Amino acid sequence: MKAAVVGGGVIGGGWAARFLLNGWDVHVCDPDPEAKRKVTEVVANARRSLPGLLDEAMPDEGKLTISNEISAAALDADWIQESVPERLALKRAVYGEVQKICRPGTTIASSTSGFTPSSLQEGAAQPGDIVVAHPFNPVYLLPLVELVGSDRNSETAMDKAQRTLEGIGMKPLRIGKEIDAHIADRLLEAVWREALWLVKDGIATTSEIDEAIRLGFGLRWAQMGLFETYRIAGGEQGMEHFIAQFGPALKFPWTRLTDVPDLDSDLVKKISDQSDAQSGSLTIRELERIRDNNIVAILRGLKTQNYGAGRHLRSLDEKSAIKLQYPLNAPLMTADRVIPPDWTDYNGHVNEVYYLEIFSKATDRFLEFAKCGPDYASEGYGFFTVDTRLRYLSEAVEGQRVRAFTQCLMFKGKKLHLHHTLKSDGGRDLATGEHFLLHADLTQRKTVEPNAKRVKPLHEIANAHSGLEKPESISFG
């Protein structure tokens, strides 16, 4: 699959990275002589952060091409993402040029934060192929994309666009009615206007405003949004009580949302100086990496709770999970993933606890394959790990792709003996984990003999693996 990205700025570069790391070939078109440097730097940031969101390996990376030739970019493209500056005439000119070259029916998606699909489609040769797909920076990490069409877009075309965006790990929000600035930017604009007045009137600095957001309501919004947060604020009586209690405050002159300060040179300089003082010691790339690490950590935290954006990430892991298959003539690959940024310690390599996390999940994957996973637990039975031995053989580092291979050394009576080997992408042994488990009755919380018929798949695996060569170092048995 090929994606053409017209415009290689912050958003265009983010789109290029998102498609590229999800296995698409990408051709970026931008006349800027610095486009190659800028886009490759954004892709490098994405390469070190996006795979860390997932517990399953991403597809092999596609091929990246960067040029100033829009015709070469659009030729044979399966998706065209327009990310040029917010000038309506410029966007329409881009559509006119690419629709002379691309195949009819090729989706042309605009990253516009403000224009409606109808305004973009005016004068186009195939208006029904043009949609709004408005993302959020960084595009390669934040899953939300506002997908908007007009009455000129068929339901088939919109469904096709949604499937494509879902295929690169995004979460499309289908907006059924056109409106300038869509949904999210209208909300952001309200906060932005009020923030400008707070700085203009000397009430708060840029740093104080950011502190108010990131240490307070921003954390609530990140995992629960606006309305669900306020529902909780209403206590046991819920949203109706919240509105009754705080609704009258909307009539108070607390905000200046209907009035916007003049962004004259004095206010622009004031904001710029305060921003420089706040974070000017860091380069843009350093700030981007800090941002990316923070977003990965927050999203991974939400994933453990299966809530908000974390639920979306879990669904991506489930879709791409390794499908273990017979025949069982070798140890089973039970993990294939990239080391995320938050797994490394001050030495620059993976902290020891995360080797155990990988092996623990490898055990879970093995048991699921043997029909002794969550479904078995719902019947009241399962396996408890009673002893674990880890051996650290070589360093693993951030961004490294690793795989775990699991061999069943023994399954007899209540006892299950597993051996995991963690390997680098090049096949080097990084660590081993040896796990001794006992079969248990989960209702009584004590070990019991399993039903032979129910654990037949596990016996089959154990019998098949009994003929494999034993690992060099075995602690048990």
Tab-separated table of C-alpha atoms in Angstrom:
chain	number	residue	atom	x	y	z
A	1	MET	CA	0.000	0.000	0.000
A	2	LYS	CA	1.181	3.520	-0.786
A	3	ALA	CA	0.311	6.758	0.977
A	4	ALA	CA	1.058	10.152	-0.510
A	5	VAL	CA	1.542	12.971	1.988
A	6	VAL	CA	1.366	16.444	0.502
A	7	GLY	CA	3.076	18.805	2.921
A	8	GLY	CA	5.899	17.649	5.162
A	9	GLY	CA	5.476	19.949	8.156
A	10	VAL	CA	4.701	18.898	11.716
A	11	ILE	CA	1.377	17.254	10.826
A	12	GLY	CA	2.436	15.900	7.446
A	13	GLY	CA	5.584	14.407	8.953
A	14	GLY	CA	3.485	12.813	11.678
A	15	TRP	CA	1.154	11.270	9.098
A	16	ALA	CA	4.154	9.978	7.151
A	17	ALA	CA	5.515	8.314	10.293
A	18	ARG	CA	2.125	6.790	11.202
A	19	PHE	CA	1.672	5.213	7.760
A	20	LEU	CA	5.323	4.204	7.400
A	21	LEU	CA	5.547	2.396	10.740
A	22	ASN	CA	2.322	0.553	9.945
A	23	GLY	CA	3.849	-0.994	6.854
A	24	TRP	CA	2.846	1.472	4.122
A	25	ASP	CA	5.204	2.898	1.534
A	26	VAL	CA	5.073	6.682	1.892
A	27	HIS	CA	5.914	9.425	-0.601
A	28	VAL	CA	6.095	12.875	0.979
A	29	CYS	CA	5.855	15.855	-1.346
A	30	ASP	CA	7.105	19.233	-0.077
A	31	PRO	CA	9.016	22.018	-1.870
A	32	ASP	CA	10.851	23.000	1.322
A	33	PRO	CA	14.596	22.247	0.822
A	34	GLU	CA	14.697	21.214	4.502
A	35	ALA	CA	11.792	18.781	4.114
A	36	LYS	CA	13.947	15.645	4.061
A	37	ARG	CA	15.695	16.554	7.302
A	38	LYS	CA	12.486	17.579	9.066
A	39	VAL	CA	10.469	14.534	8.029
A	40	THR	CA	13.229	12.021	8.785
A	41	GLU	CA	13.680	13.565	12.240
A	42	VAL	CA	9.957	13.196	12.961
A	43	VAL	CA	10.043	9.610	11.694
A	44	ALA	CA	13.029	8.913	13.960
A	45	ASN	CA	11.045	10.172	16.970
A	46	ALA	CA	8.085	8.009	15.968
A	47	ARG	CA	10.301	4.981	15.464
A	48	ARG	CA	11.531	5.188	19.066
A	49	SER	CA	8.120	5.824	20.658
A	50	LEU	CA	5.148	4.390	18.709
A	51	PRO	CA	6.155	0.686	18.902
A	52	GLY	CA	6.503	1.070	22.667
A	53	LEU	CA	2.747	1.590	22.988
A	54	LEU	CA	2.029	-1.934	21.885
A	55	ASP	CA	2.756	-5.360	23.317
A	56	GLU	CA	2.835	-6.872	19.844
A	57	ALA	CA	5.335	-6.104	17.090
A	58	MET	CA	4.255	-3.743	14.327
A	59	PRO	CA	4.473	-4.626	10.615
A	60	ASP	CA	7.767	-4.272	8.798
A	61	GLU	CA	8.398	-0.621	8.038
A	62	GLY	CA	7.538	0.643	4.560
A	63	LYS	CA	9.718	2.637	2.174
A	64	LEU	CA	9.965	6.414	2.611
A	65	THR	CA	10.424	8.735	-0.373
A	66	ILE	CA	10.680	12.519	-0.069
A	67	SER	CA	10.574	14.825	-3.070
A	68	ASN	CA	8.983	18.017	-4.403
A	69	GLU	CA	7.125	16.174	-7.182
A	70	ILE	CA	3.420	16.018	-6.401
A	71	SER	CA	2.726	13.933	-9.519
A	72	ALA	CA	5.147	11.204	-8.419
A	73	ALA	CA	3.653	11.209	-4.925
A	74	ALA	CA	0.044	10.899	-6.143
A	75	LEU	CA	0.758	8.285	-8.824
A	76	ASP	CA	-0.601	4.875	-7.745
A	77	ALA	CA	-1.335	6.172	-4.242
A	78	ASP	CA	-3.978	4.306	-2.232
A	79	TRP	CA	-4.432	7.233	0.174
A	80	ILE	CA	-3.524	10.903	-0.218
A	81	GLN	CA	-3.138	13.020	2.921
A	82	GLU	CA	-3.138	16.771	2.310
A	83	SER	CA	-1.352	18.673	5.080
A	84	VAL	CA	-0.555	22.021	3.468
A	85	PRO	CA	-1.088	25.377	5.268
A	86	GLU	CA	-4.636	26.461	6.146
A	87	ARG	CA	-5.311	28.390	2.964
A	88	LEU	CA	-8.439	27.260	1.158
A	89	ALA	CA	-7.242	28.229	-2.333
A	90	LEU	CA	-3.995	26.312	-1.819
A	91	LYS	CA	-5.813	23.190	-0.662
A	92	ARG	CA	-8.188	23.296	-3.627
A	93	ALA	CA	-5.247	23.698	-5.982
A	94	VAL	CA	-3.639	20.588	-4.497
A	95	TYR	CA	-6.831	18.570	-5.057
A	96	GLY	CA	-7.049	19.768	-8.639
A	97	GLU	CA	-3.480	18.677	-9.300
A	98	VAL	CA	-3.599	15.267	-7.613
A	99	GLN	CA	-6.976	14.311	-9.086
A	100	LYS	CA	-5.459	14.629	-12.557
A	101	ILE	CA	-3.048	11.837	-11.599
A	102	CYS	CA	-4.511	9.563	-8.937
A	103	ARG	CA	-6.997	6.792	-9.585
A	104	PRO	CA	-10.699	7.726	-9.311
A	105	GLY	CA	-11.974	6.633	-5.914
A	106	THR	CA	-8.670	7.319	-4.164
A	107	THR	CA	-9.354	8.944	-0.815
A	108	ILE	CA	-7.946	12.452	-0.508
A	109	ALA	CA	-7.998	13.378	3.166
A	110	SER	CA	-7.360	16.860	4.489
A	111	SER	CA	-5.683	17.478	7.832
A	112	THR	CA	-7.511	20.801	8.066
A	113	SER	CA	-8.341	21.922	11.572
A	114	GLY	CA	-11.028	24.343	10.438
A	115	PHE	CA	-12.451	24.002	6.921
A	116	THR	CA	-15.547	21.911	6.255
A	117	PRO	CA	-15.540	19.138	3.628
A	118	SER	CA	-18.043	21.062	1.486
A	119	SER	CA	-15.740	24.060	1.254
A	120	LEU	CA	-12.796	21.848	0.326
A	121	GLN	CA	-14.770	19.922	-2.303
A	122	GLU	CA	-15.975	22.992	-4.200
A	123	GLY	CA	-14.731	22.931	-7.793
A	124	ALA	CA	-13.121	19.486	-7.493
A	125	ALA	CA	-13.327	16.984	-10.345
A	126	GLN	CA	-14.312	14.168	-7.949
A	127	PRO	CA	-15.626	15.930	-4.838
A	128	GLY	CA	-16.855	12.672	-3.304
A	129	ASP	CA	-13.266	11.453	-2.889
A	130	ILE	CA	-12.316	14.381	-0.626
A	131	VAL	CA	-12.854	14.062	3.148
A	132	VAL	CA	-11.588	15.674	6.316
A	133	ALA	CA	-9.286	13.512	8.452
A	134	HIS	CA	-8.161	15.921	11.164
A	135	PRO	CA	-5.497	14.424	13.479
A	136	PHE	CA	-3.753	15.675	16.594
A	137	ASN	CA	-0.056	16.247	17.163
A	138	PRO	CA	1.877	13.986	17.425
A	139	VAL	CA	-0.086	12.144	14.764
A	140	TYR	CA	1.969	8.993	15.210
A	141	LEU	CA	1.021	8.659	18.916
A	142	LEU	CA	-2.418	10.213	19.464
A	143	PRO	CA	-5.101	7.874	18.105
A	144	LEU	CA	-7.963	10.348	17.560
A	145	VAL	CA	-8.751	11.526	14.036
A	146	GLU	CA	-11.913	13.516	13.257
A	147	LEU	CA	-13.389	12.005	10.084
A	148	VAL	CA	-15.897	14.296	8.382
A	149	GLY	CA	-17.690	14.079	5.061
A	150	SER	CA	-20.418	16.020	3.272
A	151	ASP	CA	-23.522	14.937	1.403
A	152	ARG	CA	-21.219	14.427	-1.600
A	153	ASN	CA	-19.400	11.573	0.133
A	154	SER	CA	-21.016	8.164	-0.141
A	155	GLU	CA	-21.346	5.949	2.894
A	156	THR	CA	-19.119	3.457	1.087
A	157	ALA	CA	-16.369	6.064	0.703
A	158	MET	CA	-16.602	7.066	4.368
A	159	ASP	CA	-16.519	3.435	5.513
A	160	LYS	CA	-13.468	2.842	3.334
A	161	ALA	CA	-11.698	5.856	4.852
A	162	GLN	CA	-12.563	4.675	8.361
A	163	ARG	CA	-11.171	1.193	7.707
A	164	THR	CA	-7.929	2.637	6.371
A	165	LEU	CA	-7.455	4.861	9.412
A	166	GLU	CA	-8.251	1.976	11.752
A	167	GLY	CA	-5.729	-0.117	9.848
A	168	ILE	CA	-2.918	2.256	10.858
A	169	GLY	CA	-3.954	2.170	14.506
A	170	MET	CA	-6.052	5.336	14.668
A	171	LYS	CA	-9.447	5.831	16.282
A	172	PRO	CA	-11.706	7.682	13.813
A	173	LEU	CA	-14.432	9.861	15.283
A	174	ARG	CA	-17.140	10.031	12.628
A	175	ILE	CA	-18.727	13.473	12.770
A	176	GLY	CA	-22.123	13.377	11.138
A	177	LYS	CA	-22.637	17.103	10.649
A	178	GLU	CA	-20.257	19.612	9.102
A	179	ILE	CA	-19.138	22.544	11.216
A	180	ASP	CA	-16.125	24.848	11.093
A	181	ALA	CA	-13.265	23.573	13.298
A	182	HIS	CA	-15.107	20.264	13.838
A	183	ILE	CA	-15.371	19.265	17.546
A	184	ALA	CA	-12.007	19.132	19.304
A	185	ASP	CA	-10.582	22.383	17.971
A	186	ARG	CA	-13.723	24.276	18.940
A	187	LEU	CA	-13.145	23.115	22.516
A	188	LEU	CA	-9.441	23.924	22.344
A	189	GLU	CA	-10.192	27.350	20.908
A	190	ALA	CA	-12.340	28.205	23.930
A	191	VAL	CA	-9.531	27.332	26.358
A	192	TRP	CA	-6.958	29.101	24.163
A	193	ARG	CA	-8.942	32.336	24.064
A	194	GLU	CA	-9.335	32.399	27.834
A	195	ALA	CA	-5.634	31.639	28.302
A	196	LEU	CA	-4.697	34.567	26.078
A	197	TRP	CA	-6.781	36.900	28.237
A	198	LEU	CA	-5.223	35.565	31.444
A	199	VAL	CA	-1.768	36.414	30.068
A	200	LYS	CA	-2.921	39.717	28.562
A	201	ASP	CA	-4.443	40.889	31.864
A	202	GLY	CA	-1.412	39.796	33.887
A	203	ILE	CA	-3.418	37.234	35.849
A	204	ALA	CA	-1.183	34.277	34.981
A	205	THR	CA	1.974	33.422	33.086
A	206	THR	CA	2.239	30.794	30.373
A	207	SER	CA	3.937	28.482	32.888
A	208	GLU	CA	1.190	28.911	35.504
A	209	ILE	CA	-1.523	28.178	32.959
A	210	ASP	CA	0.258	25.029	31.806
A	211	GLU	CA	0.688	23.933	35.437
A	212	ALA	CA	-3.044	24.384	36.032
A	213	ILE	CA	-3.796	22.102	33.106
A	214	ARG	CA	-1.179	19.385	33.423
A	215	LEU	CA	-1.353	19.014	37.199
A	216	GLY	CA	-5.114	19.369	37.475
A	217	PHE	CA	-7.965	18.906	35.062
A	218	GLY	CA	-5.692	17.817	32.206
A	219	LEU	CA	-5.050	14.525	33.972
A	220	ARG	CA	-8.772	13.983	34.409
A	221	TRP	CA	-9.519	14.850	30.807
A	222	ALA	CA	-6.786	12.527	29.538
A	223	GLN	CA	-8.563	9.449	30.842
A	224	MET	CA	-12.218	10.407	31.204
A	225	GLY	CA	-13.020	13.438	29.071
A	226	LEU	CA	-15.230	16.379	30.053
A	227	PHE	CA	-18.748	15.113	30.648
A	228	GLU	CA	-17.816	11.910	32.446
A	229	THR	CA	-15.512	13.933	34.716
A	230	TYR	CA	-18.316	16.333	35.582
A	231	ARG	CA	-20.732	13.458	36.113
A	232	ILE	CA	-18.456	12.270	38.928
A	233	ALA	CA	-18.273	15.828	40.254
A	234	GLY	CA	-22.035	15.608	40.788
A	235	GLY	CA	-21.511	12.885	43.378
A	236	GLU	CA	-23.987	10.052	43.809
A	237	GLN	CA	-26.736	12.121	42.171
A	238	GLY	CA	-24.716	12.369	38.954
A	239	MET	CA	-24.824	14.860	36.101
A	240	GLU	CA	-28.236	16.312	36.892
A	241	HIS	CA	-27.039	17.347	40.344
A	242	PHE	CA	-23.786	18.758	38.927
A	243	ILE	CA	-25.644	20.947	36.428
A	244	ALA	CA	-28.096	22.105	39.091
A	245	GLN	CA	-25.225	22.984	41.410
A	246	PHE	CA	-22.783	24.591	38.990
A	247	GLY	CA	-24.992	25.543	36.044
A	248	PRO	CA	-25.883	28.986	37.435
A	249	ALA	CA	-22.164	29.849	37.487
A	250	LEU	CA	-22.256	29.971	33.699
A	251	LYS	CA	-24.052	33.303	34.048
A	252	PHE	CA	-21.271	34.710	36.196
A	253	PRO	CA	-18.713	36.930	34.411
A	254	TRP	CA	-15.893	34.470	35.045
A	255	THR	CA	-14.636	34.125	31.469
A	256	ARG	CA	-14.143	36.301	28.425
A	257	LEU	CA	-14.963	33.724	25.786
A	258	THR	CA	-17.023	36.177	23.751
A	259	ASP	CA	-14.187	38.674	23.691
A	260	VAL	CA	-10.734	38.062	22.214
A	261	PRO	CA	-7.621	40.128	23.022
A	262	ASP	CA	-5.837	41.852	20.172
A	263	LEU	CA	-2.723	39.853	19.432
A	264	ASP	CA	-0.597	42.960	19.038
A	265	SER	CA	3.188	42.910	19.092
A	266	ASP	CA	3.319	43.602	22.836
A	267	LEU	CA	1.140	40.612	23.742
A	268	VAL	CA	2.929	38.348	21.254
A	269	LYS	CA	6.297	39.328	22.760
A	270	LYS	CA	4.992	38.878	26.299
A	271	ILE	CA	3.774	35.368	25.552
A	272	SER	CA	6.924	34.505	23.591
A	273	ASP	CA	9.249	35.725	26.359
A	274	GLN	CA	7.359	33.817	29.034
A	275	SER	CA	7.380	30.678	26.910
A	276	ASP	CA	11.135	31.013	26.320
A	277	ALA	CA	11.685	31.357	30.055
A	278	GLN	CA	9.467	28.353	30.684
A	279	SER	CA	11.118	25.850	28.328
A	280	GLY	CA	13.598	27.680	26.101
A	281	SER	CA	16.583	25.763	27.484
A	282	LEU	CA	15.338	22.671	25.659
A	283	THR	CA	15.427	22.210	21.906
A	284	ILE	CA	12.250	21.365	20.020
A	285	ARG	CA	13.481	17.802	19.483
A	286	GLU	CA	14.191	17.412	23.202
A	287	LEU	CA	10.721	18.720	24.045
A	288	GLU	CA	9.210	16.338	21.493
A	289	ARG	CA	10.974	13.362	23.071
A	290	ILE	CA	9.857	14.410	26.552
A	291	ARG	CA	6.296	14.774	25.231
A	292	ASP	CA	6.443	11.403	23.479
A	293	ASN	CA	7.772	9.618	26.560
A	294	ASN	CA	5.041	11.181	28.689
A	295	ILE	CA	2.281	10.236	26.251
A	296	VAL	CA	3.554	6.655	25.980
A	297	ALA	CA	3.658	6.367	29.779
A	298	ILE	CA	0.145	7.805	30.214
A	299	LEU	CA	-1.356	5.677	27.455
A	300	ARG	CA	0.330	2.511	28.705
A	301	GLY	CA	-0.974	3.305	32.184
A	302	LEU	CA	-4.482	3.697	30.776
A	303	LYS	CA	-4.035	0.405	28.942
A	304	THR	CA	-3.466	-1.465	32.202
A	305	GLN	CA	-6.853	-0.134	33.337
A	306	ASN	CA	-8.534	-0.842	29.962
A	307	TYR	CA	-10.035	2.646	30.028
A	308	GLY	CA	-10.153	5.673	27.733
A	309	ALA	CA	-7.500	5.548	25.025
A	310	GLY	CA	-6.035	2.522	26.816
A	311	ARG	CA	-9.007	0.424	25.740
A	312	HIS	CA	-8.232	1.322	22.137
A	313	LEU	CA	-4.607	0.221	22.562
A	314	ARG	CA	-5.723	-3.092	24.048
A	315	SER	CA	-7.899	-3.686	21.010
A	316	LEU	CA	-4.877	-3.103	18.756
A	317	ASP	CA	-2.838	-5.633	20.745
A	318	GLU	CA	-5.660	-8.159	20.494
A	319	LYS	CA	-5.916	-7.693	16.729
A	320	SER	CA	-2.196	-8.211	16.169
A	321	ALA	CA	-1.599	-10.892	18.823
A	322	ILE	CA	0.561	-13.800	17.786
A	323	LYS	CA	-1.533	-16.713	16.599
A	324	LEU	CA	0.247	-19.841	17.842
A	325	GLN	CA	-0.231	-22.847	15.593
A	326	TYR	CA	0.648	-26.491	15.309
A	327	PRO	CA	2.848	-28.388	14.456
A	328	LEU	CA	4.830	-28.220	17.665
A	329	ASN	CA	8.254	-29.058	16.284
A	330	ALA	CA	10.017	-26.125	17.961
A	331	PRO	CA	9.635	-23.807	20.957
A	332	LEU	CA	6.624	-21.544	20.494
A	333	MET	CA	7.159	-17.825	19.852
A	334	THR	CA	5.066	-16.304	22.639
A	335	ALA	CA	6.168	-12.651	22.474
A	336	ASP	CA	7.236	-10.308	19.681
A	337	ARG	CA	7.490	-6.675	20.722
A	338	VAL	CA	9.594	-3.526	20.965
A	339	ILE	CA	11.095	-2.285	24.245
A	340	PRO	CA	9.235	0.943	25.283
A	341	PRO	CA	11.068	4.022	26.618
A	342	ASP	CA	9.816	3.642	30.191
A	343	TRP	CA	11.376	0.187	30.606
A	344	THR	CA	14.953	1.441	30.746
A	345	ASP	CA	16.824	2.549	33.869
A	346	TYR	CA	19.641	5.035	34.464
A	347	ASN	CA	22.128	2.583	32.929
A	348	GLY	CA	20.320	2.843	29.607
A	349	HIS	CA	19.227	-0.785	29.460
A	350	VAL	CA	16.044	-2.638	30.385
A	351	ASN	CA	15.356	-2.838	34.096
A	352	GLU	CA	15.352	-6.435	35.328
A	353	VAL	CA	11.684	-6.403	36.345
A	354	TYR	CA	10.565	-6.070	32.733
A	355	TYR	CA	12.273	-9.276	31.663
A	356	LEU	CA	9.936	-10.989	34.096
A	357	GLU	CA	6.980	-9.071	32.665
A	358	ILE	CA	7.785	-10.360	29.193
A	359	PHE	CA	8.153	-13.926	30.461
A	360	SER	CA	4.987	-13.670	32.551
A	361	LYS	CA	3.003	-12.643	29.485
A	362	ALA	CA	4.720	-15.372	27.481
A	363	THR	CA	3.463	-17.889	30.051
A	364	ASP	CA	-0.039	-16.452	29.706
A	365	ARG	CA	0.161	-16.716	25.917
A	366	PHE	CA	1.360	-20.316	26.165
A	367	LEU	CA	-1.482	-21.251	28.525
A	368	GLU	CA	-4.044	-19.556	26.283
A	369	PHE	CA	-2.749	-21.628	23.368
A	370	ALA	CA	-3.073	-24.754	25.509
A	371	LYS	CA	-6.717	-23.878	26.295
A	372	CYS	CA	-5.805	-23.177	29.924
A	373	GLY	CA	-6.058	-19.391	29.914
A	374	PRO	CA	-8.900	-17.008	30.885
A	375	ASP	CA	-11.623	-19.389	29.712
A	376	TYR	CA	-10.181	-22.125	31.900
A	377	ALA	CA	-10.009	-19.711	34.842
A	378	SER	CA	-13.705	-18.914	34.360
A	379	GLU	CA	-14.348	-22.618	35.006
A	380	GLY	CA	-12.555	-22.284	38.346
A	381	TYR	CA	-9.136	-23.699	37.479
A	382	GLY	CA	-5.729	-22.394	36.523
A	383	PHE	CA	-1.981	-22.548	37.054
A	384	PHE	CA	-0.044	-20.705	39.758
A	385	THR	CA	3.641	-19.878	39.328
A	386	VAL	CA	5.440	-21.049	42.462
A	387	ASP	CA	9.061	-20.572	41.431
A	388	THR	CA	10.891	-18.506	38.803
A	389	ARG	CA	14.557	-18.409	37.828
A	390	LEU	CA	15.879	-15.608	35.598
A	391	ARG	CA	19.229	-15.446	33.859
A	392	TYR	CA	20.414	-12.177	32.301
A	393	LEU	CA	22.721	-12.882	29.384
A	394	SER	CA	22.962	-9.638	27.400
A	395	GLU	CA	21.653	-6.089	27.424
A	396	ALA	CA	18.309	-5.112	25.948
A	397	VAL	CA	17.756	-1.425	25.201
A	398	GLU	CA	14.984	1.017	24.356
A	399	GLY	CA	13.514	0.581	20.877
A	400	GLN	CA	14.933	-2.921	20.447
A	401	ARG	CA	12.691	-5.610	19.000
A	402	VAL	CA	12.696	-8.804	21.052
A	403	ARG	CA	11.033	-12.193	20.852
A	404	ALA	CA	10.317	-14.820	23.489
A	405	PHE	CA	10.306	-18.542	22.704
A	406	THR	CA	8.650	-20.997	25.107
A	407	GLN	CA	9.366	-24.682	25.560
A	408	CYS	CA	7.347	-27.022	27.762
A	409	LEU	CA	9.893	-29.126	29.630
A	410	MET	CA	7.359	-31.161	31.612
A	411	PHE	CA	3.669	-31.489	32.409
A	412	LYS	CA	2.879	-34.239	34.879
A	413	GLY	CA	0.076	-34.352	37.431
A	414	LYS	CA	-0.189	-30.904	39.008
A	415	LYS	CA	3.252	-29.824	37.793
A	416	LEU	CA	4.052	-27.665	34.759
A	417	HIS	CA	7.646	-26.703	33.884
A	418	LEU	CA	8.238	-23.998	31.246
A	419	HIS	CA	11.401	-22.477	29.838
A	420	HIS	CA	11.466	-19.108	28.031
A	421	THR	CA	14.297	-17.655	25.974
A	422	LEU	CA	14.314	-13.956	25.098
A	423	LYS	CA	16.136	-13.199	21.861
A	424	SER	CA	17.128	-10.027	20.047
A	425	ASP	CA	15.913	-9.385	16.515
A	426	GLY	CA	19.249	-10.758	15.332
A	427	GLY	CA	18.831	-13.992	17.303
A	428	ARG	CA	21.157	-13.225	20.239
A	429	ASP	CA	20.050	-14.679	23.579
A	430	LEU	CA	19.221	-11.836	25.989
A	431	ALA	CA	17.747	-13.715	28.947
A	432	THR	CA	16.088	-16.942	29.999
A	433	GLY	CA	13.227	-17.548	32.376
A	434	GLU	CA	12.392	-20.851	33.975
A	435	HIS	CA	8.939	-21.158	35.520
A	436	PHE	CA	7.535	-23.908	37.723
A	437	LEU	CA	3.735	-23.875	38.021
A	438	LEU	CA	1.140	-25.911	39.900
A	439	HIS	CA	-2.427	-26.613	38.852
A	440	ALA	CA	-4.966	-25.100	41.261
A	441	ASP	CA	-8.643	-24.959	42.086
A	442	LEU	CA	-9.286	-21.208	42.029
A	443	THR	CA	-12.397	-21.449	44.195
A	444	GLN	CA	-10.595	-23.268	47.010
A	445	ARG	CA	-7.223	-21.597	46.304
A	446	LYS	CA	-5.354	-24.881	46.614
A	447	THR	CA	-3.535	-27.234	44.288
A	448	VAL	CA	-5.469	-30.110	42.745
A	449	GLU	CA	-5.009	-32.679	39.997
A	450	PRO	CA	-6.419	-31.424	36.676
A	451	ASN	CA	-9.116	-33.165	34.690
A	452	ALA	CA	-7.132	-35.174	32.143
A	453	LYS	CA	-9.611	-34.581	29.347
A	454	ARG	CA	-9.728	-30.822	29.946
A	455	VAL	CA	-5.944	-30.381	29.796
A	456	LYS	CA	-5.447	-32.709	26.831
A	457	PRO	CA	-4.061	-29.876	24.605
A	458	LEU	CA	-1.439	-29.157	27.245
A	459	HIS	CA	-0.403	-32.828	27.310
A	460	GLU	CA	-0.112	-32.767	23.506
A	461	ILE	CA	2.250	-29.808	23.644
A	462	ALA	CA	4.304	-31.378	26.425
A	463	ASN	CA	4.609	-34.654	24.483
A	464	ALA	CA	5.665	-32.835	21.323
A	465	HIS	CA	8.238	-30.725	23.182
A	466	SER	CA	9.665	-33.752	25.012
A	467	GLY	CA	11.577	-34.596	21.853
A	468	LEU	CA	13.198	-31.163	21.606
A	469	GLU	CA	16.729	-30.482	22.746
A	470	LYS	CA	16.810	-29.291	26.355
A	471	PRO	CA	18.157	-25.806	27.116
A	472	GLU	CA	21.731	-25.695	28.413
A	473	SER	CA	20.858	-24.409	31.859
A	474	ILE	CA	17.900	-25.887	33.735
A	475	SER	CA	17.440	-25.186	37.420
A	476	PHE	CA	14.509	-27.485	38.187
A	477	GLY	CA	14.355	-31.223	37.770
